[in-house]
Short mmCIF file of C-alpha atoms and ligand atoms in Angstrom, two decimals:
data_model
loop_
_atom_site.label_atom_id
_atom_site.label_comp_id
_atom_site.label_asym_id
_atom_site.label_seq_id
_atom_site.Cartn_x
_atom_site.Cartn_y
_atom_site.Cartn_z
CA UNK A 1028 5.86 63.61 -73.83
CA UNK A 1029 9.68 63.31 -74.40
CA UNK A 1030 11.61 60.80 -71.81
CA UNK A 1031 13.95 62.77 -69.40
CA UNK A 1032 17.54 61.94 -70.11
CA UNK A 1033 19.12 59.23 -67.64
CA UNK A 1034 21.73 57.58 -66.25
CA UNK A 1035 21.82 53.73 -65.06
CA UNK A 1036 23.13 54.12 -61.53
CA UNK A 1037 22.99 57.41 -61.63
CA UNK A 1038 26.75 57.77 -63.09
CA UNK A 1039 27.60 61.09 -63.61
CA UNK A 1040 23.85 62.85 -62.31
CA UNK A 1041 24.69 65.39 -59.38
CA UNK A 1042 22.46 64.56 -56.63
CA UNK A 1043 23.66 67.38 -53.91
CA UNK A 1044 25.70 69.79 -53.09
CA UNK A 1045 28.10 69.70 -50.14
CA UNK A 1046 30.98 71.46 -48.54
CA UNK A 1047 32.16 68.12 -46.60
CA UNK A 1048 34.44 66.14 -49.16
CA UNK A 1049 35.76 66.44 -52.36
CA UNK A 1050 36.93 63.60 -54.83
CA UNK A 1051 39.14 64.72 -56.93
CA UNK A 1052 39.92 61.16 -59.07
CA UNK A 1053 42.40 62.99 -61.79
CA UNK A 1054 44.21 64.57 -59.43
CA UNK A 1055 44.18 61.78 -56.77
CA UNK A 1056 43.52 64.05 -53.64
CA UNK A 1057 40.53 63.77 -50.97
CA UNK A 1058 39.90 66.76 -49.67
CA UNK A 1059 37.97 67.03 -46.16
CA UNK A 1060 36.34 70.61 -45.29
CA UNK A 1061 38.82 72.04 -47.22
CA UNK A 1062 42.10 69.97 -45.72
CA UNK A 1063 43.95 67.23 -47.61
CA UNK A 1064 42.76 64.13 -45.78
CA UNK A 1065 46.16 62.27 -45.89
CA UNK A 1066 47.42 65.35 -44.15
CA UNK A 1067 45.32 65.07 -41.50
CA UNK A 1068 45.46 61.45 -41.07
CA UNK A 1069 49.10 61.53 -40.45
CA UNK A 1070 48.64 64.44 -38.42
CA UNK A 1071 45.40 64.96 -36.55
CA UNK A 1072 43.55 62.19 -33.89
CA UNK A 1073 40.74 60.52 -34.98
CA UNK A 1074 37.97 62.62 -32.64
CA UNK A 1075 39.71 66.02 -34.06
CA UNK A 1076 38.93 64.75 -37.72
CA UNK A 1077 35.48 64.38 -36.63
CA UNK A 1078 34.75 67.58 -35.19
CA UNK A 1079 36.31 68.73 -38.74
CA UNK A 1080 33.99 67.18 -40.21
CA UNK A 1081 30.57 67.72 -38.12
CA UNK A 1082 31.60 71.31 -37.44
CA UNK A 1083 33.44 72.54 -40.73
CA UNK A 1084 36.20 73.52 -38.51
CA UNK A 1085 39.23 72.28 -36.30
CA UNK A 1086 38.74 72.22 -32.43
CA UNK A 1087 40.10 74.40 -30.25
CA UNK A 1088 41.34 72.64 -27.09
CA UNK A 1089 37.67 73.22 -25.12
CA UNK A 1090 35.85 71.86 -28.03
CA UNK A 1091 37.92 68.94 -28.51
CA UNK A 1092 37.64 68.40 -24.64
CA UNK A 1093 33.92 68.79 -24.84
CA UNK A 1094 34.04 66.38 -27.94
CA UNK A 1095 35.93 63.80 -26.02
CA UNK A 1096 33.42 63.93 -23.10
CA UNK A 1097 30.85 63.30 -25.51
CA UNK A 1098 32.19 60.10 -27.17
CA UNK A 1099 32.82 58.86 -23.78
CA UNK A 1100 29.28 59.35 -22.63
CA UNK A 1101 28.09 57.27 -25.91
CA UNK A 1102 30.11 54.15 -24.60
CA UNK A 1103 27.36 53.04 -22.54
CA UNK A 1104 24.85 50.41 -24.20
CA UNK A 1105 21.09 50.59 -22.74
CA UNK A 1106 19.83 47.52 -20.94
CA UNK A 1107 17.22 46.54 -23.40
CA UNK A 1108 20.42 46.98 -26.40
CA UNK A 1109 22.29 44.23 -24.34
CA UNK A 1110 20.12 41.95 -24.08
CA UNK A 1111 19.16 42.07 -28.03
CA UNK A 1112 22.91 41.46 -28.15
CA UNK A 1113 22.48 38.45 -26.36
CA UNK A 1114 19.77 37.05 -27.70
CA UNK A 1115 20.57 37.70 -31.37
CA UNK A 1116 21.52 34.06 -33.72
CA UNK A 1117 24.80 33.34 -33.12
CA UNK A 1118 25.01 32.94 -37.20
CA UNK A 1119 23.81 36.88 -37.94
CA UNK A 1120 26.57 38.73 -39.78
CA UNK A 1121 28.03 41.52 -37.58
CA UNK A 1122 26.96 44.34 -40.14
CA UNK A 1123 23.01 42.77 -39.25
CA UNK A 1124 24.29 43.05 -35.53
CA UNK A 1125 25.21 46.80 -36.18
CA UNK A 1126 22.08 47.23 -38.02
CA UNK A 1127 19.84 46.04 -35.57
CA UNK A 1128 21.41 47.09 -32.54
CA UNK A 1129 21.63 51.04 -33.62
CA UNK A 1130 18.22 50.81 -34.50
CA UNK A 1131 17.10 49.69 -31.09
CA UNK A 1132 18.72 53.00 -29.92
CA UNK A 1133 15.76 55.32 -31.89
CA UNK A 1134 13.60 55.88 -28.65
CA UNK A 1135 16.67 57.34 -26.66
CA UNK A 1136 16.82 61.08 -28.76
CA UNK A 1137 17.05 60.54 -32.23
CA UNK A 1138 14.13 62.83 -33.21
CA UNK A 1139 14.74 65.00 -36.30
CA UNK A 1140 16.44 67.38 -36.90
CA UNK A 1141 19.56 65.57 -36.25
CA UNK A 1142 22.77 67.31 -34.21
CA UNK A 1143 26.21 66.67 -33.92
CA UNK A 1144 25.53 65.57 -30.32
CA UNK A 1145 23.03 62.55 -31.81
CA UNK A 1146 25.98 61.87 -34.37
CA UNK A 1147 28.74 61.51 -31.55
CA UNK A 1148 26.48 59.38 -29.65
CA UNK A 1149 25.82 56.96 -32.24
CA UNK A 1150 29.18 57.02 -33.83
CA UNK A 1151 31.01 56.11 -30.52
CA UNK A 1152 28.13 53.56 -30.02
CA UNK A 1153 29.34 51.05 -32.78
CA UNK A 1154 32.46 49.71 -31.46
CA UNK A 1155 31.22 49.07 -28.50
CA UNK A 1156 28.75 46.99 -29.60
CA UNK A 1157 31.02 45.60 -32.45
CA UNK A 1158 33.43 44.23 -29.34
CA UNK A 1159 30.29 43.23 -26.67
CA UNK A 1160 29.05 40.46 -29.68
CA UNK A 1161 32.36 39.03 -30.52
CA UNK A 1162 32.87 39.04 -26.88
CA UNK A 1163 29.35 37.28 -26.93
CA UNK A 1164 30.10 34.67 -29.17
CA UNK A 1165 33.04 34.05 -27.25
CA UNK A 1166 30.93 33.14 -24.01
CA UNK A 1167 32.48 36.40 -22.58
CA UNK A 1168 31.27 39.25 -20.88
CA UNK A 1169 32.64 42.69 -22.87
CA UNK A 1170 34.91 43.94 -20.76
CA UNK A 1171 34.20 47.89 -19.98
CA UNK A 1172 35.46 50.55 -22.00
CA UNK A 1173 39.06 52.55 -20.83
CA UNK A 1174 37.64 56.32 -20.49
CA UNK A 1175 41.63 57.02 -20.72
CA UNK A 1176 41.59 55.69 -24.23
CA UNK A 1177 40.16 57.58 -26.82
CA UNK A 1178 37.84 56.17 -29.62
CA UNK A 1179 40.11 54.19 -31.83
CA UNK A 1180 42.33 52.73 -29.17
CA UNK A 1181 39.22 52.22 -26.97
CA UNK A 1182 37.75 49.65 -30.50
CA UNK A 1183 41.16 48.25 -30.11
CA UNK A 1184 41.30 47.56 -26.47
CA UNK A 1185 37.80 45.97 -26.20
CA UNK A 1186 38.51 43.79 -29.16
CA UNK A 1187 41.84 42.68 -27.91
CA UNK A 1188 41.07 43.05 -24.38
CA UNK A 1189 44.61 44.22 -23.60
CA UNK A 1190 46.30 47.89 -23.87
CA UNK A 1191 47.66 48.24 -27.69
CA UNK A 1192 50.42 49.50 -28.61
CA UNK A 1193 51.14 53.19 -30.10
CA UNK A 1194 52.15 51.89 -33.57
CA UNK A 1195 48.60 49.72 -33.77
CA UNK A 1196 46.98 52.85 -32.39
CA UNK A 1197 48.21 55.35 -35.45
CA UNK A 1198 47.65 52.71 -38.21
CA UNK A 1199 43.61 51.88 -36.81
CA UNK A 1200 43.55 55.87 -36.82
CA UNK A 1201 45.11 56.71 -40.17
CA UNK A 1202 42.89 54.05 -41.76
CA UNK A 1203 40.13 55.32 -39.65
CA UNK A 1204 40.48 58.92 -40.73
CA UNK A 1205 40.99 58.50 -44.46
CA UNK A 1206 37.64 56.27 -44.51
CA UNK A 1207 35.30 58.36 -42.87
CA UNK A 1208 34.06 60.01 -45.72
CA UNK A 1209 34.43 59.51 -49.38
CA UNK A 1210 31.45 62.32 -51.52
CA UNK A 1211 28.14 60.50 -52.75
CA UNK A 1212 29.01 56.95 -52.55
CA UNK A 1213 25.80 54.41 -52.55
CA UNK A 1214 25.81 54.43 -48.45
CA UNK A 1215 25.94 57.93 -48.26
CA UNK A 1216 23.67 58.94 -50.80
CA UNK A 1217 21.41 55.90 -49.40
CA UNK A 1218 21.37 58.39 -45.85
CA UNK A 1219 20.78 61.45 -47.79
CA UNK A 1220 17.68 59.87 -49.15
CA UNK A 1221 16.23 59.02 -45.99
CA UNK A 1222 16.97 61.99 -44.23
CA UNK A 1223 15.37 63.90 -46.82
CA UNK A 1224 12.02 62.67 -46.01
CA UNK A 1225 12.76 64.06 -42.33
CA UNK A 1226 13.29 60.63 -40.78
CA UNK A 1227 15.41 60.44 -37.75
CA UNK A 1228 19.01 59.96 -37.80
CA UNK A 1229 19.29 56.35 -36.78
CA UNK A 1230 16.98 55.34 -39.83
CA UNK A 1231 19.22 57.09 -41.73
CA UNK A 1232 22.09 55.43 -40.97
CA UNK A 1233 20.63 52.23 -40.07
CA UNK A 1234 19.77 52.21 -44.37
CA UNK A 1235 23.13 53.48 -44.89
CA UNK A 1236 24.22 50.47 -43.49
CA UNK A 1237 22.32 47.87 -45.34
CA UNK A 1238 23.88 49.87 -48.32
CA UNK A 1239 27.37 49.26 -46.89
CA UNK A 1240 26.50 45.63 -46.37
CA UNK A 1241 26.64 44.85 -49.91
CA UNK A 1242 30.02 43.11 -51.58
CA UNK A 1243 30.18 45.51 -54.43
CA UNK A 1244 30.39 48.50 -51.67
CA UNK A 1245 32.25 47.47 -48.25
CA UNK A 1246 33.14 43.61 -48.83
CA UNK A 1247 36.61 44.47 -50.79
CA UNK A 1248 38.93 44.59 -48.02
CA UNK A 1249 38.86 41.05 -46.97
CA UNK A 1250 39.00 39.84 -50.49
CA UNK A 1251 42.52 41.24 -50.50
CA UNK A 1252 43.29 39.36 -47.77
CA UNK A 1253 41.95 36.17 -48.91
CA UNK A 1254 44.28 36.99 -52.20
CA UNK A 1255 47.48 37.55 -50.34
CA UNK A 1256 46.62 34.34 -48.45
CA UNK A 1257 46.45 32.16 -51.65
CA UNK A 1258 49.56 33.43 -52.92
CA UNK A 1259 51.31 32.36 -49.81
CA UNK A 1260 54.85 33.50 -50.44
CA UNK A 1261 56.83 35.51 -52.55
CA UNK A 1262 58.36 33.40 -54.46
CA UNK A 1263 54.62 31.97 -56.01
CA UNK A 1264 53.42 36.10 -56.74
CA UNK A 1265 54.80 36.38 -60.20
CA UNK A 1266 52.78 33.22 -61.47
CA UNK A 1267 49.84 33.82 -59.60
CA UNK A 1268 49.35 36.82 -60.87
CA UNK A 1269 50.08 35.96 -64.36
CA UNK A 1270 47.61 33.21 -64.58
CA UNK A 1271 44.66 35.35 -62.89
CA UNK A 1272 45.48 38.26 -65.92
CA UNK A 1273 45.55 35.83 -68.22
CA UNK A 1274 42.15 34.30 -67.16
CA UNK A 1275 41.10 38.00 -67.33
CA UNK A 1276 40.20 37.97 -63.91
CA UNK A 1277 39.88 41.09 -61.82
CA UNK A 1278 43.02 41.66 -59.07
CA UNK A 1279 41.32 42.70 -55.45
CA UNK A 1280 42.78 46.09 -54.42
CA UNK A 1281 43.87 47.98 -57.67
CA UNK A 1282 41.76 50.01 -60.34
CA UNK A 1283 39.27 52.97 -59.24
CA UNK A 1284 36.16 54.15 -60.91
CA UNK A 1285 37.14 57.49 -59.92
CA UNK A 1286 40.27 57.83 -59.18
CA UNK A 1287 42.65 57.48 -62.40
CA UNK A 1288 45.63 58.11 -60.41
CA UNK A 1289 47.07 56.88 -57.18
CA UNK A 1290 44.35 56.46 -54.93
CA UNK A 1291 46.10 59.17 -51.89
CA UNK A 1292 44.32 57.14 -49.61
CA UNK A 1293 46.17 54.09 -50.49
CA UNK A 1294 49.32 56.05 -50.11
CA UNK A 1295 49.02 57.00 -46.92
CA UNK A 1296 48.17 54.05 -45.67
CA UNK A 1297 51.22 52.32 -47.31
CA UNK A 1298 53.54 54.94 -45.69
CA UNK A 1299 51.55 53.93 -42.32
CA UNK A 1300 52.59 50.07 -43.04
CA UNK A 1301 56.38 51.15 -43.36
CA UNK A 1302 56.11 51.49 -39.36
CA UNK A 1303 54.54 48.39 -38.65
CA UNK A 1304 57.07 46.92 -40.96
CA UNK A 1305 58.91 45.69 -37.98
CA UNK A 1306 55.96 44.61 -36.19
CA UNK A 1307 54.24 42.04 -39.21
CA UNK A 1308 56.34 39.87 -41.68
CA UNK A 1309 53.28 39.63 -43.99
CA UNK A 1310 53.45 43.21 -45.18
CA UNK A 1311 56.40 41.85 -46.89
CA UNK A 1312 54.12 39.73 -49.13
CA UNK A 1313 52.21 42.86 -49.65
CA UNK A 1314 54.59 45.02 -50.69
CA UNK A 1315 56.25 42.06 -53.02
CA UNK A 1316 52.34 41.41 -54.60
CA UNK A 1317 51.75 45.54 -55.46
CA UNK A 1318 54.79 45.52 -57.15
CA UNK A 1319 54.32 42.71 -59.30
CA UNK A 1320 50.76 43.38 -59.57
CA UNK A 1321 51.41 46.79 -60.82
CA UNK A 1322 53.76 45.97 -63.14
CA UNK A 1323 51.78 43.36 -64.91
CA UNK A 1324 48.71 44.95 -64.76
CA UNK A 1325 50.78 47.38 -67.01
CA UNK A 1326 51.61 44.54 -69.16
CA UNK A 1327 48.22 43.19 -69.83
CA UNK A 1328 46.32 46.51 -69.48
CA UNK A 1329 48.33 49.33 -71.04
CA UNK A 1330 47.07 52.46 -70.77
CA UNK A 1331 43.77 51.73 -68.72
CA UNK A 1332 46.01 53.77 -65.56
CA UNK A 1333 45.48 50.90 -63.13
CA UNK A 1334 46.69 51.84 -59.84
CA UNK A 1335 46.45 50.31 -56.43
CA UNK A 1336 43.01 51.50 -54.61
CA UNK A 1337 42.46 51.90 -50.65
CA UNK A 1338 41.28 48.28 -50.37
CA UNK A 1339 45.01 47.08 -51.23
CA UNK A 1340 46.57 49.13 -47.49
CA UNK A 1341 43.42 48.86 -45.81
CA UNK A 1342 43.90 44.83 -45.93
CA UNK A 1343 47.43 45.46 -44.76
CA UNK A 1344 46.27 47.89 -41.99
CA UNK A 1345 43.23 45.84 -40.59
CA UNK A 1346 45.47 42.70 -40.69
CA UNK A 1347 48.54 44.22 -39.56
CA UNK A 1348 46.67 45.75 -36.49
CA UNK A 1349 45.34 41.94 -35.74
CA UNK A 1350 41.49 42.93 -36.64
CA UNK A 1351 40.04 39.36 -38.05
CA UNK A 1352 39.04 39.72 -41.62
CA UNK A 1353 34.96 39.53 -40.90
CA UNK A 1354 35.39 42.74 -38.72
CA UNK A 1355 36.78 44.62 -41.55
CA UNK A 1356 33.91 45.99 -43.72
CA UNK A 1357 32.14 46.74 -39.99
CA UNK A 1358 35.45 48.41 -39.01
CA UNK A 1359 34.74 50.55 -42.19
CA UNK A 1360 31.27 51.17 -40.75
CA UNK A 1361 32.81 52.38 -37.19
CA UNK A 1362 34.91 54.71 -39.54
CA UNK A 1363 32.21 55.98 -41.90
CA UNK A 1364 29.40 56.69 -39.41
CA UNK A 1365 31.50 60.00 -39.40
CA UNK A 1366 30.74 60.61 -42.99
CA UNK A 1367 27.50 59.85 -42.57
CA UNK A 1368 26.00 61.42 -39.85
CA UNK A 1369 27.78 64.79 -41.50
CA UNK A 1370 26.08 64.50 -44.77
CA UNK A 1371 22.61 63.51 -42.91
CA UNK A 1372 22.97 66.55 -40.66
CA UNK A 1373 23.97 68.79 -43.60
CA UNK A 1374 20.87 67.54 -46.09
CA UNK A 1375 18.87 68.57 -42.84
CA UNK A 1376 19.90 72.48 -42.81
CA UNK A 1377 19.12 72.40 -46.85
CA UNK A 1378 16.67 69.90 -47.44
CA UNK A 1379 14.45 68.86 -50.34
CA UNK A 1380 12.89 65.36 -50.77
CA UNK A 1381 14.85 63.10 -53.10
CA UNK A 1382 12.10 62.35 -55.74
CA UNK A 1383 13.81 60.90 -58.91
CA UNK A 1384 11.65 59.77 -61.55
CA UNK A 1385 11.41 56.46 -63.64
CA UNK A 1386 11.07 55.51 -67.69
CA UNK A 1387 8.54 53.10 -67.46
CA UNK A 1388 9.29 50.56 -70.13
CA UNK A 1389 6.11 48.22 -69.29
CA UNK A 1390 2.80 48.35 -71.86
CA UNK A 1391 -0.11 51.23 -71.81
CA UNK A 1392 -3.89 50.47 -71.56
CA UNK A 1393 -4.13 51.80 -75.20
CA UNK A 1394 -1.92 48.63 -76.04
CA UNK A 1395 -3.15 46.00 -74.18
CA UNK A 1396 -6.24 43.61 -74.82
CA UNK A 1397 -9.16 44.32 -72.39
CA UNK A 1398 -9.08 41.97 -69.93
CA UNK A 1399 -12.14 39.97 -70.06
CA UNK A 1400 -15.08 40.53 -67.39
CA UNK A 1401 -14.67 38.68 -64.36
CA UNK A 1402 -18.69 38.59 -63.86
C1 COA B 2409 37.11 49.23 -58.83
C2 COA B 2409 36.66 48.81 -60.23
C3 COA B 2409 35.26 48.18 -60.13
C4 COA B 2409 36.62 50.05 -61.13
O1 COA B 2409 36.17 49.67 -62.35
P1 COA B 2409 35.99 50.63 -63.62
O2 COA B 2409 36.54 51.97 -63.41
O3 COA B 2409 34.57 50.53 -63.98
O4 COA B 2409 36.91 49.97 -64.66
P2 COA B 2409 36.49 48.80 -65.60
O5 COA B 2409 35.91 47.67 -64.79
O6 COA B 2409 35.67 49.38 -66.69
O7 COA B 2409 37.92 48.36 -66.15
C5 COA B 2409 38.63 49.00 -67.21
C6 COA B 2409 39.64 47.99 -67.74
O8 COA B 2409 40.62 47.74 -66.71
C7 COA B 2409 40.56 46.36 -66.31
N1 COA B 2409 40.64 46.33 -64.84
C8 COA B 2409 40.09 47.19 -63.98
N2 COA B 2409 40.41 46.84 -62.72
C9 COA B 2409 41.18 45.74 -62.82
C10 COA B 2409 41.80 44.92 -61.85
N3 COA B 2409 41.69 45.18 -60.55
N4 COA B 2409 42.49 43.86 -62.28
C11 COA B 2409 42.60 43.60 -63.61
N5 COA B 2409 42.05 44.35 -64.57
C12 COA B 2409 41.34 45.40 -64.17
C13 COA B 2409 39.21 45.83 -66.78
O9 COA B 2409 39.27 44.45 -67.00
C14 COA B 2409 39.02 46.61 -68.06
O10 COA B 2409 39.82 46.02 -69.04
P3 COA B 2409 39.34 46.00 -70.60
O11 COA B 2409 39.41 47.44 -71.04
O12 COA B 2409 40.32 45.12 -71.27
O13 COA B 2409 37.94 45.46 -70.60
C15 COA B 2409 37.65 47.77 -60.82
O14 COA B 2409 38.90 48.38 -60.99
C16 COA B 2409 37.76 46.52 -59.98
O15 COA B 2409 36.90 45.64 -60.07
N6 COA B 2409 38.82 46.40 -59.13
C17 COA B 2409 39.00 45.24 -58.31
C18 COA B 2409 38.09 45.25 -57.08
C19 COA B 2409 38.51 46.28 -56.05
O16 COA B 2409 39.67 46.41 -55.70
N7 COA B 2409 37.51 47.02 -55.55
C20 COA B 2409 37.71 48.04 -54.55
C21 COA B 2409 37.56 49.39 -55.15
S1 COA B 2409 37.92 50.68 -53.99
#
């Protein structure tokens, strides 16, 4: 029998089809159902980007109503999901508290196939309980949603238990938007996987999750920050830098396995920054590191087209915004539940078990001594 050709990791094997997002990492555009997603960001809300990409089209004003009703309904934590809250160890990391939490939600009406309405009530279900544990931790009780505020400013509100302001608002959405969905990365494909054995949604997403948990998938973000941190101040970039390229160490928040251009993502969320500006000295810093960074990164790696990714912005954002840096990778998570529960909902209407094969490089009966009688 001749070995099927393969692919560690899969690189380069098309696992699906899909009409939700394209990555298009030569040209350096996203595209969502057809739209430019830094368009939208900079132009559309957060819950109309969502019923983009659930529905394959842009609301109307009575389906973005109906929408809105919807994430305000899923708001609401069941009794039995508070107390779990409660009771879980005050050292569990908040992407285990996500974890755990959703999955306590499978009894309500998760039962396959899954809908857009199950995928609105579980994506406006994470915040929520994202802002009940730290106000946990914090000896609090969560304060109670604002039903005038829709889903991003709502995160922000509970977290910072005061009204925020319209610029923090845009930036959480922007970053929101452009994050929501990014083609047949681990997490995704991770939900496609169990979907396709006709598992309910939650599962689905609950294993997308573990996926996301992972440093080499959703842990970049706060490494950026932790970078701009040891540099300090402008004046010490040049050198830092210079002594982590010559170490031939890796900089947090440039380089793309796919994208061999400007990440657009990272663009828009720069030009989002520009309006905070005002607002946060330490985009300063930022600004002063990428252009150092870029230019060295030049220096020591000519022509490998190093550019700065979506982690780079994304730090800026979350930080900028006032998000702590342990609630950025589960920020991510509020943000790509969207993605998600669209490509879980989509390998429903089309579906065919994922069943993959393996080489097996271990040793044949044929091979091997007999083992000796055990009588
Ligand atoms: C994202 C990443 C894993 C993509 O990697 P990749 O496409 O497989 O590229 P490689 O790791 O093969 O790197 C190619 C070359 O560029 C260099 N390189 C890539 N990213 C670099 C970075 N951020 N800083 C310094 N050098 C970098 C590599 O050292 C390698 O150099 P070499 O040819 O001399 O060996 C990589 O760029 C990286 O680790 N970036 C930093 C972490 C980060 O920001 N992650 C978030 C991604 S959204």
């Amino acid at each position: 029998m001749t070995a099927p050709e393969w692919s560690k990791g899969l690189e380069g094997v098309v696992a699906t089809d899909t009409k939700i997002s394209l990555v298009d990492g030569q040209n350096g555009r996203l595209i969502y159902r057809g739209y430019d997603a830094k368009e939208l960001s900079l132009a559309y809300t957060f819950e109309e980007v969502c019923f983009l990409l659930w529905n394959g089209h842009l609301p109307d004003q009575n389906e973005l109503a109906e929408l809105s009703q919807q994430f305000r309904k899923g708001r609401e934590l069941p009794e039995h999901t508070r107390k779990i809250l409660k009771e879980l160890p005050q050292d569990m990391s908040m992407m285990g508290v996500i974890r755990t939490c959703l999955s306590s939600l499978e009894n309500t009406f998760f039962s396959w196939p899954p809908t857009i309405e199950q995928a609105v009530a579980a994506t406006s279900t994470v915040p929520v309980i994202i802002a009940s544990r730290m106000a946990y931790l914090a000896g609090k009780e969560p304060l109670k949603s604002d039903d005038s505020l829709d889903h991003v400013a709502n995160y922000l509100y509970l977290i910072h238990e005061k009204q925020p302001s319209e610029t923090q608002i845009k930036a959480l959405t922007v970053y929101c938007i452009l994050t929501m969905e990014h083609g047949m990365n681990a997490s995704t494909f991770a939900s496609r996987v169990i979907a396709s054995t006709e598992s309910d949604l939650i599962s689905s997403v609950a294993g997308a999750i573990g996926a996301m948990k992972g440093p080499l998938h959703g842990g970049a973000p706060s490494e950026v920050t932790h970078m701009l941190n040891d540099i300090g101040s402008k004046e010490r970039a040049e050198a830092w830098i210079t002594a982590k390229l010559e170490n031939k160490e890796k900089l947090m928040g440039f380089g793309h396995r796919v994208y061999k251009t400007t990440d657009p993502r990272s663009e828009a969320l720069k030009e989002m920054t520009k309006q905070l500006a005002g607002e946060n000295s330490w985009l300063d810093l930022a600004y002063h590191v990428e252009e150092i960074a870029l230019r060295l990164l030049d220096y020591y790696k000519p022509g490998r087209r190093l550019y700065t990714n979506v982690e780079f912005y994304a730090a800026a954002i979350l930080k900028a915004v006032e998000l702590p840096s342990e609630l950025f990778t589960p920020t991510f998570t509020a943000s790509r539940m969207v993605g998600w529960t669209a490509n879980i909902i989509e390998q429903s209407q089309d579906n065919r078990i994922f069943r993959p094969q393996s080489i097996y490089t271990g040793s044949v009966p044929e091979n091997k001594e007999k083992p000796a009688s055990r009588l």
